[in-house]
Short mmCIF file of N, CA and C in Angstrom, two decimals:
data_model
loop_
_atom_site.label_atom_id
_atom_site.label_comp_id
_atom_site.label_asym_id
_atom_site.label_seq_id
_atom_site.Cartn_x
_atom_site.Cartn_y
_atom_site.Cartn_z
N UNK A 8 72.30 -75.58 -35.74
CA UNK A 8 72.83 -76.39 -36.90
C UNK A 8 72.70 -77.72 -36.75
N UNK A 9 71.99 -78.32 -37.35
CA UNK A 9 71.57 -79.95 -37.39
C UNK A 9 72.60 -80.60 -38.29
N UNK A 10 72.89 -81.70 -37.62
CA UNK A 10 74.02 -82.72 -38.16
C UNK A 10 73.40 -83.97 -38.20
N UNK A 11 73.28 -84.63 -39.27
CA UNK A 11 72.98 -85.99 -39.50
C UNK A 11 74.22 -86.79 -39.54
N UNK A 12 74.30 -87.61 -38.74
CA UNK A 12 75.40 -88.65 -38.45
C UNK A 12 75.20 -89.62 -39.89
N UNK A 13 76.72 -90.02 -40.04
CA UNK A 13 76.71 -91.33 -40.98
C UNK A 13 76.97 -92.54 -40.49
N UNK A 14 76.90 -93.55 -41.01
CA UNK A 14 77.32 -94.94 -40.15
C UNK A 14 78.58 -95.14 -39.72
N UNK A 15 79.71 -94.18 -39.91
CA UNK A 15 81.00 -94.11 -39.62
C UNK A 15 80.95 -93.20 -38.17
N UNK A 16 79.98 -92.22 -37.74
CA UNK A 16 79.94 -91.77 -36.77
C UNK A 16 79.89 -92.60 -35.54
N UNK A 17 80.67 -92.66 -34.33
CA UNK A 17 80.60 -93.46 -33.38
C UNK A 17 79.52 -93.41 -32.43
N UNK A 18 79.33 -92.11 -31.90
CA UNK A 18 78.42 -91.82 -30.79
C UNK A 18 76.75 -91.79 -31.07
N UNK A 19 76.46 -91.76 -32.77
CA UNK A 19 75.21 -91.40 -32.87
C UNK A 19 74.89 -92.62 -33.72
N UNK A 20 73.65 -93.24 -33.44
CA UNK A 20 73.06 -94.20 -34.49
C UNK A 20 72.72 -93.64 -36.07
N UNK A 21 72.71 -94.59 -36.77
CA UNK A 21 72.47 -93.96 -38.08
C UNK A 21 71.12 -93.57 -38.21
N UNK A 22 71.23 -91.86 -38.83
CA UNK A 22 69.82 -91.21 -38.88
C UNK A 22 69.69 -90.35 -37.81
N UNK A 23 70.47 -90.24 -36.67
CA UNK A 23 70.23 -89.27 -35.69
C UNK A 23 70.75 -88.16 -36.12
N UNK A 24 70.08 -87.11 -35.47
CA UNK A 24 70.65 -85.69 -35.68
C UNK A 24 70.93 -85.21 -34.28
N UNK A 25 71.84 -84.06 -34.38
CA UNK A 25 72.31 -83.44 -33.02
C UNK A 25 72.09 -81.95 -33.43
N UNK A 26 71.58 -81.14 -32.54
CA UNK A 26 71.28 -79.69 -32.54
C UNK A 26 72.11 -79.36 -31.39
N UNK A 27 73.33 -78.59 -31.67
CA UNK A 27 74.28 -78.08 -30.95
C UNK A 27 73.74 -76.91 -29.99
N UNK A 28 72.39 -76.22 -30.38
CA UNK A 28 71.83 -75.30 -29.40
C UNK A 28 71.11 -76.00 -28.41
N UNK A 29 70.87 -77.13 -28.46
CA UNK A 29 70.16 -78.11 -27.40
C UNK A 29 71.04 -78.83 -26.34
N UNK A 30 72.19 -78.68 -26.94
CA UNK A 30 73.18 -79.58 -25.68
C UNK A 30 73.20 -79.18 -24.23
N UNK A 31 73.26 -80.06 -23.46
CA UNK A 31 73.17 -79.93 -22.16
C UNK A 31 74.59 -79.76 -21.69
N UNK A 32 74.41 -78.80 -20.55
CA UNK A 32 75.64 -78.47 -19.78
C UNK A 32 76.90 -79.54 -19.67
N UNK A 33 76.32 -80.76 -19.10
CA UNK A 33 77.21 -81.81 -19.06
C UNK A 33 77.84 -82.35 -20.43
N UNK A 34 76.86 -82.35 -21.48
CA UNK A 34 77.44 -82.68 -22.83
C UNK A 34 78.32 -81.80 -23.20
N UNK A 35 78.26 -80.52 -22.96
CA UNK A 35 79.15 -79.44 -23.45
C UNK A 35 80.40 -79.88 -22.76
N UNK A 36 80.47 -80.16 -21.39
CA UNK A 36 81.80 -80.10 -20.60
C UNK A 36 82.44 -81.33 -20.97
N UNK A 37 81.68 -82.31 -21.46
CA UNK A 37 82.36 -83.62 -21.93
C UNK A 37 82.52 -83.65 -23.38
N UNK A 38 82.41 -82.73 -24.20
CA UNK A 38 82.59 -82.76 -25.72
C UNK A 38 84.06 -82.62 -25.86
N UNK A 39 84.58 -83.61 -26.44
CA UNK A 39 86.33 -83.66 -26.94
C UNK A 39 86.76 -84.32 -25.56
N UNK A 40 86.26 -84.62 -24.48
CA UNK A 40 87.24 -84.94 -23.38
C UNK A 40 88.11 -85.89 -23.44
N UNK A 41 87.50 -86.93 -24.22
CA UNK A 41 88.67 -88.01 -24.40
C UNK A 41 89.31 -88.08 -25.54
N UNK A 42 89.28 -87.16 -26.27
CA UNK A 42 90.21 -87.41 -27.34
C UNK A 42 91.20 -85.87 -27.32
N UNK A 43 91.43 -85.15 -26.28
CA UNK A 43 91.98 -83.91 -26.29
C UNK A 43 93.14 -84.02 -24.93
N UNK A 44 94.34 -83.59 -25.12
CA UNK A 44 95.24 -83.28 -24.21
C UNK A 44 96.05 -82.24 -24.49
N UNK A 45 96.40 -81.81 -23.22
CA UNK A 45 97.51 -80.36 -23.43
C UNK A 45 98.79 -80.68 -22.25
N UNK A 46 99.58 -79.77 -22.72
CA UNK A 46 100.92 -80.10 -22.12
C UNK A 46 101.15 -78.50 -21.32
N UNK A 47 101.86 -78.88 -20.10
CA UNK A 47 101.98 -77.95 -19.18
C UNK A 47 103.35 -77.87 -18.58
N UNK A 48 104.21 -77.04 -18.68
CA UNK A 48 105.55 -77.00 -18.08
C UNK A 48 105.41 -76.92 -16.42
N UNK A 49 106.00 -78.03 -15.80
CA UNK A 49 105.87 -78.10 -14.54
C UNK A 49 107.26 -78.18 -13.78
N UNK A 50 107.37 -78.34 -12.52
CA UNK A 50 108.55 -78.40 -11.68
C UNK A 50 108.24 -79.75 -10.99
N UNK A 51 109.13 -80.92 -11.16
CA UNK A 51 108.71 -82.24 -10.62
C UNK A 51 110.13 -82.66 -10.21
N UNK A 52 109.99 -82.81 -8.46
CA UNK A 52 111.19 -83.23 -8.00
C UNK A 52 112.38 -82.20 -8.24
N UNK A 53 112.11 -81.07 -8.14
CA UNK A 53 113.15 -80.01 -8.37
C UNK A 53 113.54 -79.79 -9.76
N UNK A 54 113.04 -80.59 -10.91
CA UNK A 54 113.58 -80.69 -12.23
C UNK A 54 112.46 -79.91 -12.98
N UNK A 55 112.74 -79.50 -13.92
CA UNK A 55 111.83 -78.91 -15.02
C UNK A 55 111.24 -80.10 -15.86
N UNK A 56 110.01 -80.11 -16.13
CA UNK A 56 109.04 -81.30 -16.88
C UNK A 56 108.22 -80.76 -17.62
N UNK A 57 107.30 -81.56 -18.39
CA UNK A 57 106.28 -81.27 -19.14
C UNK A 57 105.19 -82.20 -18.78
N UNK A 58 104.20 -81.79 -18.12
CA UNK A 58 103.13 -82.79 -17.79
C UNK A 58 101.92 -82.79 -18.85
N UNK A 59 101.59 -83.79 -19.01
CA UNK A 59 100.49 -84.10 -20.03
C UNK A 59 99.27 -84.03 -19.25
N UNK A 60 98.29 -83.21 -19.58
CA UNK A 60 96.71 -83.53 -18.94
C UNK A 60 95.95 -83.82 -19.83
N UNK A 61 94.76 -84.48 -19.29
CA UNK A 61 93.64 -84.65 -19.95
C UNK A 61 92.91 -83.17 -20.26
N UNK A 62 91.72 -83.18 -21.04
CA UNK A 62 91.11 -82.03 -21.19
C UNK A 62 90.60 -81.21 -19.94
N UNK A 63 90.10 -82.24 -19.02
CA UNK A 63 89.64 -81.64 -17.80
C UNK A 63 90.57 -81.40 -16.70
N UNK A 64 91.92 -81.40 -16.98
CA UNK A 64 92.86 -81.09 -16.24
C UNK A 64 93.46 -82.08 -15.56
N UNK A 65 93.27 -83.37 -15.61
CA UNK A 65 93.57 -84.62 -14.96
C UNK A 65 94.87 -84.88 -15.34
N UNK A 66 95.85 -84.81 -14.47
CA UNK A 66 97.41 -85.23 -15.15
C UNK A 66 97.52 -86.70 -15.43
N UNK A 67 98.13 -86.96 -16.73
CA UNK A 67 98.05 -88.10 -17.22
C UNK A 67 99.73 -89.04 -17.37
N UNK A 68 100.78 -87.93 -17.44
CA UNK A 68 102.25 -88.33 -17.86
C UNK A 68 103.00 -87.30 -17.62
N UNK A 69 104.38 -87.50 -17.38
CA UNK A 69 105.24 -86.37 -17.55
C UNK A 69 106.21 -86.83 -19.00
N UNK A 70 106.84 -85.89 -19.41
CA UNK A 70 107.93 -85.79 -20.44
C UNK A 70 109.04 -85.11 -19.96
N UNK A 71 110.18 -85.30 -20.68
CA UNK A 71 111.32 -84.46 -20.33
C UNK A 71 111.45 -83.29 -21.14
N UNK A 72 110.73 -83.11 -22.34
CA UNK A 72 110.54 -82.13 -23.12
C UNK A 72 109.23 -81.96 -23.73
N UNK A 73 109.08 -80.73 -24.23
CA UNK A 73 107.78 -80.36 -24.84
C UNK A 73 107.58 -81.21 -26.18
N UNK A 74 108.50 -81.28 -26.80
CA UNK A 74 108.30 -82.32 -28.14
C UNK A 74 108.04 -83.69 -27.81
N UNK A 75 108.55 -84.27 -26.98
CA UNK A 75 108.27 -85.90 -26.42
C UNK A 75 106.68 -85.83 -25.80
N UNK A 76 106.39 -84.99 -25.27
CA UNK A 76 105.26 -84.64 -24.66
C UNK A 76 104.13 -84.77 -25.56
N UNK A 77 104.38 -83.65 -26.65
CA UNK A 77 103.30 -83.69 -27.89
C UNK A 77 103.29 -85.18 -28.68
N UNK A 78 104.34 -85.88 -28.82
CA UNK A 78 104.70 -87.03 -29.55
C UNK A 78 103.85 -88.07 -28.85
N UNK A 79 103.76 -88.10 -27.42
CA UNK A 79 103.16 -88.98 -26.66
C UNK A 79 101.89 -88.64 -26.87
N UNK A 80 101.15 -87.56 -26.93
CA UNK A 80 99.83 -87.52 -27.07
C UNK A 80 99.38 -87.88 -28.41
N UNK A 81 100.14 -87.51 -29.37
CA UNK A 81 99.80 -88.20 -30.93
C UNK A 81 99.83 -89.47 -30.75
N UNK A 82 100.87 -90.24 -30.26
CA UNK A 82 100.91 -91.63 -30.19
C UNK A 82 99.84 -92.42 -29.46
N UNK A 83 99.28 -91.94 -28.55
CA UNK A 83 98.04 -92.31 -27.80
C UNK A 83 96.85 -92.03 -28.41
N UNK A 84 96.80 -91.72 -29.91
CA UNK A 84 95.79 -91.11 -30.62
C UNK A 84 94.99 -90.03 -30.02
N UNK A 85 95.43 -88.76 -29.36
CA UNK A 85 94.95 -87.77 -28.81
C UNK A 85 95.23 -86.81 -29.84
N UNK A 86 94.51 -85.62 -29.55
CA UNK A 86 94.62 -84.57 -30.24
C UNK A 86 95.41 -83.36 -29.40
N UNK A 87 96.45 -83.01 -29.70
CA UNK A 87 97.37 -82.02 -28.57
C UNK A 87 96.55 -80.70 -28.80
N UNK A 88 96.45 -79.94 -27.59
CA UNK A 88 95.81 -78.57 -27.63
C UNK A 88 96.86 -77.62 -26.96
N UNK A 89 96.93 -76.55 -27.42
CA UNK A 89 97.77 -75.46 -26.99
C UNK A 89 97.17 -74.57 -26.05
N UNK A 90 97.45 -74.34 -24.77
CA UNK A 90 96.87 -73.29 -24.02
C UNK A 90 97.52 -71.96 -24.09
N UNK A 91 96.64 -70.97 -24.14
CA UNK A 91 97.24 -69.59 -24.14
C UNK A 91 97.19 -68.88 -22.81
#
């Protein structure tokens, strides 16, 4: 599936194409890494909390409840992703 970029597409120069069948393992690993975050329930200092993690699992922040964690993700212009 080839994709031709437009002037508004940030990572691709005008006229560039990308074929997802030829994406490298590293490019696949990094795909969406800076735009996606998820929430995981954790225990912090003996209290239930909700940890916000980057797509690669790096902890980024703590929140008191799930809704606050999702709101923080959205406020920071990231896309919340749910894990199953």
